[in-house]
CSV table of C-alpha atoms in Angstrom, one decimal:
chain,number,residue,atom,x,y,z
V,1,MET,CA,0.0,0.0,0.0
V,2,ARG,CA,2.8,2.4,0.9
V,3,ALA,CA,4.6,1.6,-2.3
V,4,ALA,CA,1.7,2.5,-4.4
V,5,LEU,CA,1.2,5.8,-2.6
V,6,ALA,CA,4.9,6.8,-3.1
V,7,LEU,CA,4.6,6.0,-6.8
V,8,CYS,CA,1.6,8.3,-7.2
V,9,THR,CA,3.4,11.1,-5.4
V,10,VAL,CA,6.4,10.9,-7.9
V,11,LEU,CA,4.2,10.9,-10.9
V,12,ALA,CA,2.3,14.0,-9.6
V,13,SER,CA,5.6,15.9,-9.2
V,14,MET,CA,6.8,15.0,-12.6
V,15,ALA,CA,3.4,16.2,-14.2
V,16,ALA,CA,3.7,19.5,-12.3
V,17,LEU,CA,7.3,20.0,-13.6
V,18,VAL,CA,6.3,19.3,-17.2
V,19,LEU,CA,3.4,21.8,-16.9
V,20,THR,CA,5.7,24.5,-15.6
V,21,LEU,CA,8.2,24.1,-18.5
V,22,SER,CA,5.4,24.3,-21.0
V,23,VAL,CA,4.1,27.6,-19.6
V,24,LEU,CA,7.6,29.1,-19.7
V,25,ALA,CA,8.1,28.0,-23.3
V,26,LEU,CA,4.8,29.5,-24.3
V,27,THR,CA,5.7,32.9,-22.5
V,28,VAL,CA,9.0,33.2,-24.4
V,29,LEU,CA,7.4,32.7,-27.7
V,30,ALA,CA,4.8,35.3,-27.0
V,31,LEU,CA,7.3,38.2,-26.2
V,32,PRO,CA,7.1,41.3,-28.7
V,33,ALA,CA,9.9,42.2,-31.1
V,34,GLN,CA,11.4,45.0,-28.9
V,35,ALA,CA,11.9,42.4,-26.2
V,36,GLN,CA,14.4,40.5,-28.3
V,37,PRO,CA,18.0,40.5,-27.3
V,38,ARG,CA,19.7,44.1,-27.3
V,39,GLN,CA,22.4,42.9,-29.7
V,40,GLN,CA,20.0,42.3,-32.6
V,41,ALA,CA,18.2,45.7,-32.2
V,42,GLN,CA,21.6,47.7,-32.8
V,43,ALA,CA,22.7,45.9,-35.9
V,44,THR,CA,24.4,48.3,-38.6
V,45,PRO,CA,22.1,48.9,-41.7
V,46,ASN,CA,23.4,48.0,-45.1
V,47,VAL,CA,23.7,51.3,-47.1
V,48,THR,CA,24.9,51.4,-50.8
V,49,VAL,CA,26.6,54.6,-52.1
V,50,SER,CA,26.0,55.4,-55.8
V,51,GLN,CA,28.9,55.6,-58.2
V,52,ALA,CA,31.1,58.7,-58.7
V,53,PRO,CA,29.4,61.2,-61.0
V,54,GLN,CA,30.5,61.7,-64.6
V,55,ALA,CA,31.0,65.1,-66.1
V,56,LEU,CA,28.8,66.4,-68.9
V,57,GLU,CA,29.2,69.9,-70.5
V,58,LEU,CA,26.3,71.6,-72.2
V,59,ALA,CA,25.9,75.1,-73.7
V,60,VAL,CA,22.9,77.3,-73.3
V,61,GLY,CA,20.4,76.7,-76.1
V,62,ARG,CA,22.2,73.5,-77.1
V,63,SER,CA,21.1,69.9,-76.6
V,64,LEU,CA,22.6,66.4,-76.4
V,65,ILE,CA,21.3,62.8,-76.1
V,66,VAL,CA,22.4,60.3,-73.4
V,67,ASN,CA,22.2,56.7,-74.5
V,68,SER,CA,22.0,53.7,-72.1
V,69,ASP,CA,22.5,50.0,-72.7
V,70,GLN,CA,19.7,49.3,-70.2
V,71,ASP,CA,16.2,50.4,-69.7
V,72,ILE,CA,15.8,53.5,-67.7
V,73,ARG,CA,13.0,53.4,-65.1
V,74,ARG,CA,13.4,56.7,-63.3
V,75,ILE,CA,15.1,60.2,-63.9
V,76,SER,CA,16.0,63.0,-61.5
V,77,LEU,CA,17.3,66.5,-62.4
V,78,ALA,CA,18.5,68.6,-59.4
V,79,ALA,CA,18.0,72.0,-60.8
V,80,PRO,CA,15.2,72.2,-63.5
V,81,ASP,CA,15.9,75.9,-64.0
V,82,THR,CA,19.3,75.1,-65.5
V,83,ALA,CA,18.3,72.4,-68.0
V,84,ASP,CA,15.4,70.4,-69.4
V,85,VAL,CA,15.3,66.6,-69.5
V,86,LEU,CA,13.1,64.4,-71.7
V,87,LEU,CA,12.9,60.6,-71.9
V,88,LEU,CA,12.7,59.8,-75.6
V,89,SER,CA,12.7,56.0,-75.2
V,90,PRO,CA,13.5,53.5,-72.4
V,91,ARG,CA,17.2,53.9,-73.4
V,92,GLN,CA,17.5,57.5,-74.6
V,93,VAL,CA,17.5,60.8,-72.5
V,94,TYR,CA,17.3,64.2,-74.3
V,95,LEU,CA,19.0,67.2,-72.4
V,96,THR,CA,18.6,70.9,-73.3
V,97,GLY,CA,20.6,73.8,-71.6
V,98,LYS,CA,18.4,76.6,-70.3
V,99,ALA,CA,20.7,78.9,-68.2
V,100,PRO,CA,24.3,78.9,-67.0
V,101,GLY,CA,24.9,76.9,-63.9
V,102,ALA,CA,25.6,73.4,-62.5
V,103,THR,CA,23.2,70.5,-61.6
V,104,ASN,CA,23.1,66.7,-61.2
V,105,LEU,CA,21.3,64.2,-63.4
V,106,THR,CA,20.6,60.7,-61.9
V,107,LEU,CA,19.3,57.6,-63.8
V,108,TRP,CA,17.8,54.5,-62.2
V,109,GLY,CA,17.3,51.1,-63.8
V,110,LYS,CA,15.7,47.8,-63.0
V,111,GLY,CA,15.0,47.1,-59.3
V,112,ASP,CA,15.7,50.8,-58.4
V,113,ALA,CA,19.4,50.4,-58.9
V,114,VAL,CA,21.3,53.6,-59.7
V,115,MET,CA,22.6,53.3,-63.3
V,116,ALA,CA,24.6,56.6,-63.6
V,117,VAL,CA,25.0,60.0,-62.0
V,118,PHE,CA,26.2,63.0,-64.1
V,119,ASP,CA,27.6,66.4,-63.1
V,120,LEU,CA,25.9,68.7,-65.7
V,121,ASP,CA,27.7,72.0,-66.4
V,122,VAL,CA,25.6,74.4,-68.4
V,123,SER,CA,27.8,77.3,-69.7
V,124,PRO,CA,27.3,80.2,-72.2
V,125,ASP,CA,27.5,79.4,-75.8
V,126,GLN,CA,31.2,79.7,-77.0
V,127,THR,CA,30.7,78.7,-80.6
V,128,GLN,CA,29.3,82.1,-81.8
V,129,LEU,CA,32.0,84.0,-79.9
V,130,LYS,CA,34.7,81.9,-81.4
V,131,ARG,CA,33.4,82.3,-84.9
V,132,MET,CA,33.2,86.1,-84.4
V,133,ILE,CA,36.7,86.4,-83.2
V,134,ALA,CA,38.0,84.2,-86.0
V,135,SER,CA,36.1,86.4,-88.5
V,136,VAL,CA,37.1,89.8,-87.1
V,137,LEU,CA,40.7,88.8,-86.1
V,138,PRO,CA,41.7,86.1,-88.7
V,139,ASN,CA,45.4,86.5,-87.9
V,140,GLU,CA,45.0,85.9,-84.2
V,141,ARG,CA,45.4,82.2,-83.8
V,142,GLY,CA,46.5,82.2,-80.1
V,143,ILE,CA,43.1,83.3,-78.5
V,144,ARG,CA,41.4,80.7,-76.4
V,145,VAL,CA,37.9,81.0,-75.0
V,146,VAL,CA,37.0,79.2,-71.7
V,147,THR,CA,33.8,79.5,-69.7
V,148,SER,CA,33.2,79.1,-66.0
V,149,GLY,CA,29.6,79.4,-64.9
V,150,LYS,CA,28.4,82.8,-66.3
V,151,THR,CA,32.0,84.1,-66.9
V,152,ILE,CA,33.9,84.1,-70.2
V,153,ILE,CA,37.7,83.8,-69.8
V,154,LEU,CA,40.0,84.8,-72.6
V,155,THR,CA,43.4,83.2,-72.5
V,156,GLY,CA,46.4,82.9,-74.8
V,157,SER,CA,48.2,85.7,-76.6
V,158,VAL,CA,47.6,88.4,-79.2
V,159,SER,CA,50.1,90.2,-81.5
V,160,SER,CA,49.1,93.8,-80.6
V,161,ALA,CA,47.2,96.0,-78.1
V,162,PRO,CA,44.4,96.9,-80.7
V,163,SER,CA,43.8,93.1,-81.2
V,164,LEU,CA,43.5,92.7,-77.5
V,165,ALA,CA,40.9,95.6,-77.2
V,166,THR,CA,38.9,94.1,-80.1
V,167,ALA,CA,38.8,90.6,-78.6
V,168,LEU,CA,37.6,92.1,-75.2
V,169,SER,CA,35.0,94.2,-77.0
V,170,LEU,CA,33.6,91.1,-78.8
V,171,ALA,CA,33.5,89.1,-75.5
V,172,GLU,CA,31.6,91.9,-73.7
V,173,THR,CA,28.8,91.7,-76.3
V,174,PHE,CA,28.2,88.0,-75.2
V,175,ALA,CA,28.7,88.4,-71.4
V,176,PRO,CA,28.5,92.0,-70.4
V,177,GLY,CA,30.5,92.6,-67.2
V,178,LYS,CA,31.5,89.0,-66.9
V,179,VAL,CA,34.7,88.8,-69.0
V,180,GLN,CA,38.1,87.9,-67.5
V,181,ASN,CA,41.1,89.0,-69.5
V,182,LEU,CA,44.1,86.7,-69.3
V,183,LEU,CA,45.5,87.5,-72.7
V,184,SER,CA,49.1,88.5,-73.1
V,185,VAL,CA,50.4,90.8,-75.8
V,186,GLY,CA,53.3,89.2,-77.7
V,187,GLY,CA,56.0,90.7,-79.9
V,188,VAL,CA,58.1,93.8,-79.3
V,189,GLN,CA,56.0,96.3,-77.4
V,190,GLN,CA,58.6,99.0,-76.4
V,191,VAL,CA,58.9,102.0,-78.6
V,192,MET,CA,61.8,104.5,-78.8
V,193,LEU,CA,60.8,107.8,-80.2
V,194,GLU,CA,63.5,110.0,-81.7
V,195,VAL,CA,62.7,113.6,-82.1
V,196,ARG,CA,64.8,116.1,-84.1
V,197,VAL,CA,64.2,119.8,-83.4
V,198,ALA,CA,66.1,122.1,-85.8
V,199,GLU,CA,65.7,125.9,-85.8
V,200,MET,CA,67.5,128.7,-87.5
V,201,SER,CA,66.6,132.2,-86.6
V,202,ARG,CA,68.2,135.4,-88.0
V,203,ASN,CA,67.4,139.0,-87.1
V,204,VAL,CA,68.6,142.4,-88.3
V,205,LEU,CA,68.0,145.6,-86.5
V,206,GLN,CA,68.9,149.1,-87.7
V,207,ARG,CA,68.1,152.3,-85.8
V,208,PHE,CA,68.9,155.9,-86.3
V,209,GLY,CA,67.6,158.8,-84.3
V,210,ILE,CA,68.8,162.2,-82.9
V,211,ASN,CA,67.6,164.3,-80.0
V,212,PHE,CA,69.2,167.6,-79.2
V,213,SER,CA,69.1,170.3,-76.6
V,214,LEU,CA,69.8,173.9,-77.6
V,215,MET,CA,70.3,176.7,-75.0
V,216,SER,CA,70.9,180.2,-76.2
V,217,GLY,CA,70.6,182.9,-73.7
V,218,GLY,CA,67.4,182.2,-71.7
V,219,ASN,CA,65.9,180.2,-74.6
V,220,ILE,CA,65.9,176.4,-74.4
V,221,VAL,CA,64.8,173.9,-77.1
V,222,HIS,CA,64.6,170.2,-76.3
V,223,SER,CA,64.0,167.4,-78.8
V,224,MET,CA,62.3,164.4,-77.3
V,225,LEU,CA,61.5,162.4,-80.4
V,226,GLY,CA,62.0,158.6,-80.3
V,227,GLY,CA,62.3,158.5,-76.5
V,228,LEU,CA,66.1,158.9,-76.4
V,229,THR,CA,65.9,161.4,-73.5
V,230,THR,CA,63.7,162.2,-70.6
V,231,TYR,CA,63.2,165.6,-69.1
V,232,ALA,CA,63.0,166.2,-65.3
V,233,ALA,CA,64.0,169.0,-63.0
V,234,GLY,CA,65.1,171.2,-65.9
V,235,ALA,CA,67.6,168.7,-67.3
V,236,LEU,CA,67.7,166.1,-70.0
V,237,THR,CA,68.6,162.5,-69.0
V,238,PRO,CA,69.5,160.1,-71.8
V,239,THR,CA,68.0,156.7,-71.9
V,240,LYS,CA,69.7,153.3,-72.6
V,241,ASP,CA,69.1,153.7,-76.3
V,242,VAL,CA,71.5,156.6,-76.6
V,243,GLY,CA,74.7,155.5,-78.3
V,244,ALA,CA,76.6,158.8,-78.4
V,245,VAL,CA,76.4,162.3,-76.9
V,246,VAL,CA,77.9,165.3,-78.8
V,247,SER,CA,78.2,168.6,-77.1
V,248,PRO,CA,80.2,171.2,-79.1
V,249,ASN,CA,81.3,174.6,-77.6
V,250,LEU,CA,79.5,177.3,-79.4
V,251,GLY,CA,80.6,180.1,-77.2
V,252,SER,CA,78.8,183.3,-76.2
V,253,GLY,CA,76.7,181.4,-73.7
V,254,ASN,CA,75.3,179.1,-76.3
V,255,SER,CA,75.3,175.3,-75.9
V,256,LEU,CA,74.2,172.5,-78.1
V,257,THR,CA,73.9,168.9,-76.8
V,258,THR,CA,73.1,166.1,-79.3
V,259,PHE,CA,72.0,162.6,-78.4
V,260,ILE,CA,72.5,160.1,-81.1
V,261,ASP,CA,71.0,156.6,-81.4
V,262,ALA,CA,72.7,154.8,-84.2
V,263,LEU,CA,72.6,151.0,-84.1
V,264,LYS,CA,73.0,148.0,-86.4
V,265,ASP,CA,72.4,144.7,-84.8
V,266,ASN,CA,72.7,141.2,-86.5
V,267,GLY,CA,71.7,138.1,-84.6
V,268,LEU,CA,71.8,134.4,-85.3
V,269,VAL,CA,70.2,131.6,-83.2
V,270,LYS,CA,70.7,127.9,-84.0
V,271,VAL,CA,68.8,125.3,-82.0
V,272,LEU,CA,69.3,121.5,-82.6
V,273,ALA,CA,67.9,119.1,-80.1
V,274,GLU,CA,67.5,115.3,-80.4
V,275,PRO,CA,65.6,114.0,-77.4
V,276,ASN,CA,65.1,110.2,-77.4
V,277,LEU,CA,62.8,108.3,-75.1
V,278,ILE,CA,61.6,104.7,-74.7
V,279,CYS,CA,58.1,103.8,-73.5
V,280,LEU,CA,55.9,100.7,-73.3
V,281,SER,CA,53.1,100.5,-75.8
V,282,GLY,CA,49.9,102.2,-74.5
V,283,LYS,CA,51.8,104.1,-71.7
V,284,SER,CA,52.9,107.8,-71.7
V,285,ALA,CA,56.4,109.2,-71.3
V,286,SER,CA,57.8,112.7,-70.9
V,287,PHE,CA,61.2,114.3,-71.2
V,288,LEU,CA,62.6,117.8,-70.4
V,289,ALA,CA,66.0,119.1,-71.1
V,290,GLY,CA,66.2,122.7,-69.8
V,291,GLY,CA,65.3,124.2,-66.5
V,292,GLU,CA,62.6,126.1,-64.5
V,293,ILE,CA,62.4,129.8,-63.8
V,294,PRO,CA,60.9,131.1,-60.6
V,295,ILE,CA,57.9,133.4,-61.0
V,296,PRO,CA,56.8,135.4,-58.0
V,297,ILE,CA,53.0,135.5,-57.4
V,298,PRO,CA,51.7,138.1,-54.9
V,299,GLN,CA,49.5,136.7,-52.2
V,300,ALA,CA,47.4,138.1,-49.4
V,301,LEU,CA,48.9,140.1,-46.5
V,302,GLY,CA,51.9,141.1,-48.6
V,303,THR,CA,53.3,137.6,-49.0
V,304,VAL,CA,54.8,136.3,-52.2
V,305,ALA,CA,54.6,132.8,-53.5
V,306,ILE,CA,57.0,131.3,-56.0
V,307,GLU,CA,55.8,129.2,-58.9
V,308,PHE,CA,58.3,127.5,-61.3
V,309,LYS,CA,57.7,127.5,-65.0
V,310,PRO,CA,59.7,124.9,-67.1
V,311,PHE,CA,61.5,125.8,-70.3
V,312,GLY,CA,63.8,124.0,-72.7
V,313,VAL,CA,63.3,121.1,-75.0
V,314,GLY,CA,60.3,119.0,-73.8
V,315,LEU,CA,58.7,115.9,-75.2
V,316,ASN,CA,55.5,114.0,-74.2
V,317,PHE,CA,54.3,111.0,-76.2
V,318,THR,CA,52.0,108.0,-76.0
V,319,PRO,CA,52.8,105.1,-78.5
V,320,VAL,CA,50.5,102.2,-79.4
V,321,VAL,CA,51.9,99.3,-81.4
V,322,LEU,CA,49.5,98.2,-84.1
V,323,GLU,CA,49.5,95.1,-86.3
V,324,SER,CA,52.2,94.5,-88.8
V,325,GLY,CA,54.7,96.6,-86.8
V,326,ARG,CA,53.0,99.9,-87.4
V,327,ILE,CA,53.0,102.5,-84.5
V,328,SER,CA,50.4,105.1,-83.7
V,329,ILE,CA,51.9,108.0,-81.7
V,330,GLN,CA,50.4,110.9,-80.0
V,331,VAL,CA,53.3,113.2,-79.7
V,332,ASN,CA,53.7,116.7,-78.1
V,333,PRO,CA,57.1,118.3,-78.6
V,334,GLU,CA,57.9,121.7,-77.3
V,335,VAL,CA,60.9,124.1,-77.5
V,336,SER,CA,61.0,127.2,-75.4
V,337,GLU,CA,63.6,129.7,-74.3
V,338,LEU,CA,63.9,132.8,-72.2
V,339,ASP,CA,63.2,136.1,-73.8
V,340,TYR,CA,63.7,139.2,-71.7
V,341,SER,CA,62.1,141.4,-74.4
V,342,LEU,CA,58.8,139.8,-73.5
V,343,GLY,CA,59.3,140.0,-69.8
V,344,VAL,CA,57.6,142.2,-67.1
V,345,THR,CA,58.7,143.8,-63.9
V,346,ILE,CA,56.8,143.0,-60.7
V,347,ASN,CA,57.9,144.6,-57.4
V,348,SER,CA,61.4,145.3,-58.8
V,349,TRP,CA,61.7,141.7,-60.0
V,350,GLN,CA,62.3,141.4,-63.7
V,351,ILE,CA,60.4,138.3,-65.0
V,352,PRO,CA,61.5,137.1,-68.4
V,353,GLY,CA,59.0,135.8,-71.0
V,354,LEU,CA,59.1,132.6,-73.0
V,355,THR,CA,59.4,132.2,-76.7
V,356,THR,CA,57.8,128.8,-77.3
V,357,ARG,CA,57.4,126.5,-80.4
V,358,ARG,CA,54.9,123.8,-79.6
V,359,ALA,CA,53.2,121.0,-81.7
V,360,SER,CA,50.6,118.4,-80.8
V,361,THR,CA,49.5,115.7,-83.2
V,362,THR,CA,48.8,112.0,-83.7
V,363,VAL,CA,50.6,110.1,-86.5
V,364,GLU,CA,50.8,106.5,-87.6
V,365,LEU,CA,53.8,105.0,-89.3
V,366,ALA,CA,56.1,102.0,-89.5
V,367,SER,CA,59.2,101.5,-87.3
V,368,GLY,CA,62.1,103.6,-88.7
V,369,GLN,CA,59.9,105.9,-90.8
V,370,SER,CA,60.0,109.7,-90.2
V,371,PHE,CA,57.4,112.4,-90.4
V,372,ALA,CA,58.0,116.1,-90.2
V,373,ILE,CA,55.1,116.9,-87.9
V,374,ALA,CA,55.8,120.6,-87.6
V,375,GLY,CA,57.4,123.1,-89.9
V,376,LEU,CA,57.6,126.9,-89.5
V,377,ILE,CA,59.0,129.4,-91.9
V,378,LYS,CA,58.5,133.0,-90.7
V,379,ASP,CA,59.8,136.1,-92.3
V,380,SER,CA,58.8,139.4,-90.8
V,381,THR,CA,59.9,142.9,-91.7
V,382,ARG,CA,59.0,146.0,-89.7
V,383,GLU,CA,59.9,149.6,-90.6
V,384,SER,CA,59.0,152.7,-88.5
V,385,ILE,CA,59.8,156.4,-88.9
V,386,LYS,CA,59.0,159.0,-86.4
V,387,LYS,CA,59.5,162.7,-87.4
V,388,PHE,CA,58.4,166.2,-86.8
V,389,PRO,CA,55.8,167.3,-89.3
V,390,GLY,CA,57.5,169.5,-92.0
V,391,LEU,CA,60.9,169.6,-90.4
V,392,GLY,CA,61.4,165.9,-90.7
V,393,ASP,CA,60.8,166.1,-94.5
V,394,LEU,CA,63.6,168.5,-95.2
V,395,PRO,CA,66.2,167.0,-97.6
V,396,VAL,CA,69.3,167.1,-95.4
V,397,LEU,CA,68.4,168.8,-92.1
V,398,GLY,CA,65.4,166.5,-91.8
V,399,ALA,CA,67.5,163.8,-90.3
V,400,LEU,CA,67.8,165.9,-87.2
V,401,PHE,CA,64.0,165.7,-86.7
V,402,ARG,CA,63.2,162.1,-87.2
V,403,SER,CA,63.9,158.7,-85.7
V,404,SER,CA,64.0,155.6,-88.0
V,405,GLU,CA,63.9,151.9,-87.1
V,406,PHE,CA,64.2,148.8,-89.3
V,407,ARG,CA,63.6,145.2,-88.1
V,408,LYS,CA,63.8,141.9,-90.1
V,409,ASN,CA,63.4,138.5,-88.5
V,410,GLU,CA,63.7,135.2,-90.3
V,411,THR,CA,62.9,131.9,-88.5
V,412,GLU,CA,62.8,128.3,-89.9
V,413,LEU,CA,61.8,125.5,-87.6
V,414,VAL,CA,61.4,121.8,-88.4
V,415,ILE,CA,60.3,119.0,-86.0
V,416,ILE,CA,60.8,115.4,-87.2
V,417,VAL,CA,59.7,112.3,-85.3
V,418,THR,CA,60.9,108.7,-85.9
V,419,PRO,CA,59.6,105.8,-83.8
V,420,HIS,CA,61.5,102.5,-83.4
V,421,LEU,CA,60.5,99.1,-82.0
V,422,VAL,CA,63.3,98.2,-79.6
V,423,LYS,CA,64.3,95.4,-77.3
V,424,PRO,CA,66.7,95.2,-74.3
V,425,LEU,CA,70.4,94.8,-75.0
V,426,ASP,CA,73.2,93.1,-73.1
V,427,MET,CA,74.8,95.8,-71.0
V,428,ALA,CA,78.1,94.0,-70.9
V,429,ARG,CA,78.3,94.5,-74.7
V,430,GLN,CA,77.0,98.1,-74.7
V,431,THR,CA,79.3,101.1,-75.4
V,432,LEU,CA,79.0,104.3,-73.4
V,433,PRO,CA,80.2,107.8,-74.3
V,434,THR,CA,82.5,107.6,-71.3
V,435,ASP,CA,84.2,104.3,-72.1
V,436,GLY,CA,87.1,105.8,-74.0
V,437,PHE,CA,87.9,108.6,-71.6
V,438,LYS,CA,91.1,108.6,-69.6
V,439,GLU,CA,92.3,111.4,-67.4
V,440,PRO,CA,95.4,113.2,-68.6
V,441,SER,CA,98.6,112.9,-66.7
V,442,ALA,CA,100.2,116.0,-65.2
V,443,TYR,CA,102.5,116.4,-68.2
V,444,GLU,CA,99.7,116.0,-70.7
V,445,PHE,CA,97.4,118.5,-68.8
V,446,PHE,CA,99.9,121.2,-67.7
V,447,VAL,CA,102.6,121.0,-70.3
V,448,ALA,CA,100.9,119.7,-73.5
V,449,GLY,CA,97.5,121.3,-72.6
V,450,GLU,CA,95.6,118.0,-73.3
V,451,LEU,CA,92.2,117.4,-71.7
V,452,GLU,CA,92.3,113.7,-72.3
V,453,GLY,CA,95.0,111.1,-72.1
V,454,LYS,CA,96.6,109.6,-75.2
V,455,ALA,CA,95.1,106.2,-74.5
V,456,ALA,CA,91.6,107.9,-74.7
V,457,GLN,CA,92.4,109.4,-78.1
V,458,ALA,CA,93.6,106.1,-79.5
V,459,GLN,CA,90.6,104.1,-78.1
V,460,LYS,CA,87.7,106.3,-78.9
V,461,PRO,CA,84.4,104.4,-78.7
V,462,GLN,CA,82.5,103.9,-82.0
V,463,GLN,CA,79.6,106.2,-82.7
V,464,PRO,CA,76.6,104.5,-80.9
V,465,GLN,CA,73.6,103.8,-83.0
V,466,ALA,CA,70.1,103.0,-82.1
V,467,HIS,CA,69.0,99.4,-82.2
V,468,VAL,CA,65.9,98.9,-84.3
V,469,ALA,CA,64.1,95.5,-84.0
V,470,PRO,CA,62.9,93.7,-85.9
V,471,GLN,CA,62.4,95.9,-88.9
V,472,ALA,CA,65.1,97.1,-91.2
V,473,PRO,CA,67.0,100.2,-89.9
V,474,ALA,CA,66.3,103.7,-91.2
V,475,GLN,CA,68.7,105.9,-93.1
V,476,GLY,CA,70.4,108.5,-91.0
V,477,LEU,CA,71.3,112.0,-91.9
V,478,ASP,CA,74.9,110.9,-92.6
V,479,GLY,CA,73.7,108.4,-95.2
V,480,LYS,CA,74.5,105.4,-93.0
V,481,SER,CA,72.0,102.6,-92.3
V,482,SER,CA,71.2,103.1,-88.7
V,483,GLY,CA,68.3,103.7,-86.4
V,484,PHE,CA,69.3,107.3,-85.6
V,485,ASP,CA,72.4,109.4,-85.9
V,486,GLY,CA,72.4,111.2,-82.6
V,487,ARG,CA,75.6,111.3,-80.5
V,488,PHE,CA,74.1,109.3,-77.6
V,489,GLY,CA,71.9,106.3,-77.7
V,490,SER,CA,71.8,102.5,-77.5
V,491,ALA,CA,74.1,100.5,-79.8
V,492,LEU,CA,73.2,97.1,-81.2
V,493,PRO,CA,75.9,94.5,-80.6
V,494,ALA,CA,77.3,92.8,-83.6
V,495,GLY,CA,75.5,89.7,-84.6
V,496,GLU,CA,72.1,90.6,-83.3
């Protein structure tokens, strides 16, 4: 009996254990997804990055077709304002440029797989600009047109400054205010301007006049004709024009004083200047060989300011190198000198005047050619006779009652300009005016009276001549083939 009871107890315990395990199993299976182990909830997602974009260039108003070897299921254009896209067939896409800019084009295929990604760059149309530059400037083969967004970039080189200005003007019509100039001007762009100023001036002056003072008893007769004398405090005072005074003794209290102005003056003036100046094409240069005179200018409260006025041989010019080696020059030469006959006196200061010959013009010529841009031939004659009416017309004695003056001036002025295209030289091979000078020894200076040593006389430097490149040199005044025949300038080494 006891054995049967023990067996029943064991079976009941085993049944309770099986029931407990079954309930636990059902509870685990019924848990929600968030109750799963923490390691599975934090797993890294699998992300696929599309391929690197390909570059596509498109001009505004132009179109292109993109072909695919697979069917296209979907298309995306990032900026529709920049370009238009149209699917012509499952394997052809039609693109049209609308406005300058950049965008992306993405194509998807079967199963939403990315087929291709394009970087689409829409730029202004270069074709018309290139055709216009080739038509207007057919000889300029070095111009390159590049676009970046809305900007047109000109690179390369041109042969002259006018061609550069023309190319920039054409580009501005296509992209106003958005043109970048990276063009360089090739060839020789430095200009040496040689100016010759030659003037001969002759003048002849003849004067004859007589003033007298006659005193007889209490009677006085003064002749003031011609301004040879001045009368003050009962006495005659001769002026600077009087050349002789004759006072014979007449006796008996009579006196006669005669003031004579007899002058013959011949003058000759020669001016020869050859200023030479080098300047870059398109820039301005100036030159002055002379000086400056101080001019007092009265100011307030009794003060005086000083202003300096230049005089001498001056030159201002602006060259522009054109195509085929021609040069356009705006030139302003001037020759001035002091002239005290035109001066004024201010507060006891004598200020001289200026006699000026000036020219201003624009010429165009080839390197080495010369133009006479200014020529002046002036011939003036002036005669004047001042006399007492009636008395001055007497045959012989009339000379005592008149003053005569004769002036004749002849002036001839020529200004010649000659431009040259030049390039730098090797200074080690350049000759200078001082290269052949040697100081004399004590014997040569004090005994022989020589200003230079004998070695200097034996090794005089050759006459320097201007270097003209690359055109043929011009003919100088001495008949030699040279750039210019002035005493000083640059010399072209042999073999260049």
